[in-house]
C-alpha cells in the first residue's frame, strides 16, 4: 500500500512548477499503478494550451472557476467544483482559470516524474526520472 500526504509531497521534488500551473505528482510511473495521479493548481487569470499527444488525461475540479475550450470544435465548457473532463481523444484544448483552480488529474500512461509541457503543450513519451 502507498499512503502519501499532499502537504508533505509539496515539500519535495514531486512539486513541479511551470509558468501557469504547478502540479504535485502523488503517484508516478515507478508506483506501477498504470496511471499517474496529480494535484494541479492553475494560477488565476492564466490560459494554458495543452495537447497531450502521448497521454490520456482525466481532470476533476476540486475548487475554483474557469473555462475549458476545445480547440477541436470550439466548444466552451464551464469548469467549477464537481466538473470532470476527460481528454479521451488526445483533444487539443485551452484552459482559462478565472480564479485559481485546484484539479485532480490522472494520466495514462503514467508520467515519469518531472515533465513539463513542450512547446506544443505535450509531455514526452519517456523521461529520465522514474519516481514512484
Ligand atoms: C489540467 C492540466 O493538465 N494541467 C497541466 C498540468 C498537468 N495536469 C500535470 O502535469 O499535472
PDB file of C-alpha atoms and ligand atoms in Angstrom:
ATOM      1  CA  UNK A   1       0.000   0.000   0.000  1.00  0.00           C
ATOM      2  CA  UNK A   2       1.134   3.526  -0.692  1.00  0.00           C
ATOM      3  CA  UNK A   3      -0.006   6.337   1.599  1.00  0.00           C
ATOM      4  CA  UNK A   4       1.075   9.917   0.929  1.00  0.00           C
ATOM      5  CA  UNK A   5       0.106  13.377   2.113  1.00  0.00           C
ATOM      6  CA  UNK A   6      -0.277  16.341  -0.251  1.00  0.00           C
ATOM      7  CA  UNK A   7       1.242  18.913   2.109  1.00  0.00           C
ATOM      8  CA  UNK A   8       4.258  16.659   2.663  1.00  0.00           C
ATOM      9  CA  UNK A   9       4.622  15.878  -1.064  1.00  0.00           C
ATOM     10  CA  UNK A  10       4.602  19.619  -1.822  1.00  0.00           C
ATOM     11  CA  UNK A  11       7.831  19.938   0.196  1.00  0.00           C
ATOM     12  CA  UNK A  12       9.606  17.505  -2.152  1.00  0.00           C
ATOM     13  CA  UNK A  13      10.638  17.291  -5.792  1.00  0.00           C
ATOM     14  CA  UNK A  14       7.187  15.846  -6.511  1.00  0.00           C
ATOM     15  CA  UNK A  15       6.081  19.502  -6.784  1.00  0.00           C
ATOM     16  CA  UNK A  16       6.730  20.745 -10.321  1.00  0.00           C
ATOM     17  CA  UNK A  17       6.322  24.461 -11.011  1.00  0.00           C
ATOM     18  CA  UNK A  18       5.634  25.706 -14.520  1.00  0.00           C
ATOM     19  CA  UNK A  19       4.602  29.113 -15.899  1.00  0.00           C
ATOM     20  CA  UNK A  20       0.822  28.980 -15.494  1.00  0.00           C
ATOM     21  CA  UNK A  21       0.486  25.985 -13.158  1.00  0.00           C
ATOM     22  CA  UNK A  22       2.122  23.810 -10.581  1.00  0.00           C
ATOM     23  CA  UNK A  23       1.499  20.143 -10.012  1.00  0.00           C
ATOM     24  CA  UNK A  24       2.308  17.749  -7.194  1.00  0.00           C
ATOM     25  CA  UNK A  25       2.709  14.236  -8.523  1.00  0.00           C
ATOM     26  CA  UNK A  26       1.242  11.992  -5.856  1.00  0.00           C
ATOM     27  CA  UNK A  27       1.752   8.794  -7.898  1.00  0.00           C
ATOM     28  CA  UNK A  28       4.128   8.275 -10.814  1.00  0.00           C
ATOM     29  CA  UNK A  29       5.188   5.531 -13.177  1.00  0.00           C
ATOM     30  CA  UNK A  30       7.504   3.922 -10.625  1.00  0.00           C
ATOM     31  CA  UNK A  31       4.497   3.110  -8.429  1.00  0.00           C
ATOM     32  CA  UNK A  32       3.438   0.651 -11.154  1.00  0.00           C
ATOM     33  CA  UNK A  33      -0.244   1.547 -10.945  1.00  0.00           C
ATOM     34  CA  UNK A  34      -0.693   2.025 -14.697  1.00  0.00           C
ATOM     35  CA  UNK A  35      -1.549   5.717 -14.239  1.00  0.00           C
ATOM     36  CA  UNK A  36      -0.153   8.784 -12.526  1.00  0.00           C
ATOM     37  CA  UNK A  37      -2.169  10.943 -10.146  1.00  0.00           C
ATOM     38  CA  UNK A  38      -1.506  14.633  -9.625  1.00  0.00           C
ATOM     39  CA  UNK A  39      -2.968  17.559  -7.724  1.00  0.00           C
ATOM     40  CA  UNK A  40      -2.594  20.567 -10.004  1.00  0.00           C
ATOM     41  CA  UNK A  41      -3.034  24.259  -9.269  1.00  0.00           C
ATOM     42  CA  UNK A  42      -3.686  26.507 -12.266  1.00  0.00           C
ATOM     43  CA  UNK A  43      -2.847  30.108 -11.452  1.00  0.00           C
ATOM     44  CA  UNK A  44      -5.671  32.680 -11.511  1.00  0.00           C
ATOM     45  CA  UNK A  45      -6.050  34.716 -14.696  1.00  0.00           C
ATOM     46  CA  UNK A  46      -3.928  32.400 -16.857  1.00  0.00           C
ATOM     47  CA  UNK A  47      -4.530  30.488 -20.069  1.00  0.00           C
ATOM     48  CA  UNK A  48      -2.815  27.143 -20.687  1.00  0.00           C
ATOM     49  CA  UNK A  49      -2.915  25.493 -24.106  1.00  0.00           C
ATOM     50  CA  UNK A  50      -2.389  21.728 -23.969  1.00  0.00           C
ATOM     51  CA  UNK A  51      -2.299  18.865 -26.417  1.00  0.00           C
ATOM     52  CA  UNK A  52      -1.335  15.552 -24.842  1.00  0.00           C
ATOM     53  CA  UNK A  53      -0.491  13.541 -27.925  1.00  0.00           C
ATOM     54  CA  UNK A  54       1.154  10.767 -25.874  1.00  0.00           C
ATOM     55  CA  UNK A  55      -1.275  10.611 -22.951  1.00  0.00           C
ATOM     56  CA  UNK A  56      -4.917  10.382 -21.971  1.00  0.00           C
ATOM     57  CA  UNK A  57      -5.945  12.599 -19.053  1.00  0.00           C
ATOM     58  CA  UNK A  58      -8.981  12.922 -16.802  1.00  0.00           C
ATOM     59  CA  UNK A  59      -9.357  16.095 -14.730  1.00  0.00           C
ATOM     60  CA  UNK A  60     -11.675  16.690 -11.756  1.00  0.00           C
ATOM     61  CA  UNK A  61     -12.239  20.227 -10.442  1.00  0.00           C
ATOM     62  CA  UNK A  62     -11.897  20.423  -6.655  1.00  0.00           C
ATOM     63  CA  UNK A  63     -12.135  24.212  -6.383  1.00  0.00           C
ATOM     64  CA  UNK A  64     -12.108  27.378  -8.469  1.00  0.00           C
ATOM     65  CA  UNK A  65     -13.771  28.535 -11.666  1.00  0.00           C
ATOM     66  CA  UNK A  66     -12.680  28.561 -15.290  1.00  0.00           C
ATOM     67  CA  UNK A  67     -13.457  27.878 -18.929  1.00  0.00           C
ATOM     68  CA  UNK A  68     -12.287  24.902 -20.970  1.00  0.00           C
ATOM     69  CA  UNK A  69     -12.269  25.384 -24.728  1.00  0.00           C
ATOM     70  CA  UNK A  70     -11.942  22.526 -27.180  1.00  0.00           C
ATOM     71  CA  UNK A  71      -9.590  23.575 -29.972  1.00  0.00           C
ATOM     72  CA  UNK A  72     -11.052  20.703 -31.999  1.00  0.00           C
ATOM     73  CA  UNK A  73     -14.591  22.067 -32.345  1.00  0.00           C
ATOM     74  CA  UNK A  74     -14.585  25.344 -30.397  1.00  0.00           C
ATOM     75  CA  UNK A  75     -16.985  24.211 -27.663  1.00  0.00           C
ATOM     76  CA  UNK A  76     -16.525  26.078 -24.360  1.00  0.00           C
ATOM     77  CA  UNK A  77     -17.298  24.307 -21.074  1.00  0.00           C
ATOM     78  CA  UNK A  78     -17.647  25.839 -17.611  1.00  0.00           C
ATOM     79  CA  UNK A  79     -15.262  24.431 -15.051  1.00  0.00           C
ATOM     80  CA  UNK A  80     -16.328  24.543 -11.396  1.00  0.00           C
ATOM     81  CA  UNK A  81     -16.221  22.150  -8.424  1.00  0.00           C
ATOM     82  CA  UNK A  82     -17.677  18.787  -9.362  1.00  0.00           C
ATOM     83  CA  UNK A  83     -16.938  19.087 -13.093  1.00  0.00           C
ATOM     84  CA  UNK A  84     -14.803  16.400 -14.727  1.00  0.00           C
ATOM     85  CA  UNK A  85     -13.380  16.357 -18.224  1.00  0.00           C
ATOM     86  CA  UNK A  86     -11.591  13.528 -19.986  1.00  0.00           C
ATOM     87  CA  UNK A  87      -9.269  14.058 -22.953  1.00  0.00           C
ATOM     88  CA  UNK A  88     -10.225  10.677 -24.360  1.00  0.00           C
ATOM     89  CA  UNK A  89      -9.261  11.638 -27.927  1.00  0.00           C
ATOM     90  CA  UNK A  90      -5.998  13.447 -27.047  1.00  0.00           C
ATOM     91  CA  UNK A  91      -8.056  16.606 -27.528  1.00  0.00           C
ATOM     92  CA  UNK A  92      -6.211  19.861 -28.189  1.00  0.00           C
ATOM     93  CA  UNK A  93      -7.606  22.374 -25.680  1.00  0.00           C
ATOM     94  CA  UNK A  94      -7.068  25.558 -23.712  1.00  0.00           C
ATOM     95  CA  UNK A  95      -7.886  26.074 -20.046  1.00  0.00           C
ATOM     96  CA  UNK A  96      -8.634  29.576 -18.762  1.00  0.00           C
ATOM     97  CA  UNK A  97      -8.510  29.900 -14.980  1.00  0.00           C
ATOM     98  CA  UNK A  98     -10.847  32.737 -13.977  1.00  0.00           C
ATOM     99  CA  UNK A  99      -9.828  32.071 -10.372  1.00  0.00           C
ATOM    100  CA  UNK A 100      -7.163  29.725  -9.055  1.00  0.00           C
ATOM    101  CA  UNK A 101      -8.187  26.179  -9.969  1.00  0.00           C
ATOM    102  CA  UNK A 102      -7.358  23.131  -7.907  1.00  0.00           C
ATOM    103  CA  UNK A 103      -7.637  19.998 -10.014  1.00  0.00           C
ATOM    104  CA  UNK A 104      -7.101  16.281  -9.526  1.00  0.00           C
ATOM    105  CA  UNK A 105      -5.543  14.811 -12.683  1.00  0.00           C
ATOM    106  CA  UNK A 106      -4.973  11.224 -13.807  1.00  0.00           C
ATOM    107  CA  UNK A 107      -2.634  10.375 -16.695  1.00  0.00           C
ATOM    108  CA  UNK A 108      -2.447   7.177 -18.713  1.00  0.00           C
ATOM    109  CA  UNK A 109       0.285   6.163 -19.398  1.00  0.00           C
ATOM    110  CA  UNK A 110       1.743   7.478 -16.153  1.00  0.00           C
ATOM    111  CA  UNK A 111       4.155  10.370 -16.094  1.00  0.00           C
ATOM    112  CA  UNK A 112       7.728   9.513 -15.092  1.00  0.00           C
ATOM    113  CA  UNK A 113       8.385  12.435 -12.790  1.00  0.00           C
ATOM    114  CA  UNK A 114       9.348  15.976 -13.586  1.00  0.00           C
ATOM    115  CA  UNK A 115       7.837  16.508 -17.036  1.00  0.00           C
ATOM    116  CA  UNK A 116       6.649  19.964 -18.056  1.00  0.00           C
ATOM    117  CA  UNK A 117       4.862  20.797 -21.309  1.00  0.00           C
ATOM    118  CA  UNK A 118       6.864  21.134 -24.512  1.00  0.00           C
ATOM    119  CA  UNK A 119       6.173  23.951 -26.975  1.00  0.00           C
ATOM    120  CA  UNK A 120       3.142  22.080 -28.355  1.00  0.00           C
ATOM    121  CA  UNK A 121       1.601  21.558 -24.911  1.00  0.00           C
ATOM    122  CA  UNK A 122       2.501  17.865 -24.678  1.00  0.00           C
ATOM    123  CA  UNK A 123       4.607  15.681 -22.420  1.00  0.00           C
ATOM    124  CA  UNK A 124       7.223  13.388 -23.969  1.00  0.00           C
ATOM    125  CA  UNK A 125       6.690   9.635 -24.102  1.00  0.00           C
ATOM    126  CA  UNK A 126       9.677   8.960 -21.858  1.00  0.00           C
ATOM    127  CA  UNK A 127      11.766  10.843 -19.306  1.00  0.00           C
ATOM    128  CA  UNK A 128      14.927  10.403 -17.246  1.00  0.00           C
ATOM    129  CA  UNK A 129      13.467  10.331 -13.764  1.00  0.00           C
ATOM    130  CA  UNK A 130      11.416   7.328 -12.658  1.00  0.00           C
ATOM    131  CA  UNK A 131       9.766   8.036  -9.318  1.00  0.00           C
ATOM    132  CA  UNK A 132       7.048   6.079  -7.597  1.00  0.00           C
TER     133      UNK A 132
HETATM  134  C1  LIG B   1      -5.122  20.452 -16.281  1.00  0.00           C
HETATM  135  C2  LIG B   1      -3.739  20.159 -16.721  1.00  0.00           C
HETATM  136  O1  LIG B   1      -3.496  19.245 -17.446  1.00  0.00           O
HETATM  137  N1  LIG B   1      -2.784  20.978 -16.271  1.00  0.00           N
HETATM  138  C3  LIG B   1      -1.405  20.835 -16.592  1.00  0.00           C
HETATM  139  C4  LIG B   1      -0.621  20.098 -15.529  1.00  0.00           C
HETATM  140  C5  LIG B   1      -0.912  18.622 -15.508  1.00  0.00           C
HETATM  141  N2  LIG B   1      -2.215  18.343 -15.012  1.00  0.00           N
HETATM  142  C6  LIG B   1       0.107  17.932 -14.625  1.00  0.00           C
HETATM  143  O2  LIG B   1       1.248  17.801 -15.010  1.00  0.00           O
HETATM  144  O3  LIG B   1      -0.273  17.535 -13.531  1.00  0.00           O
END
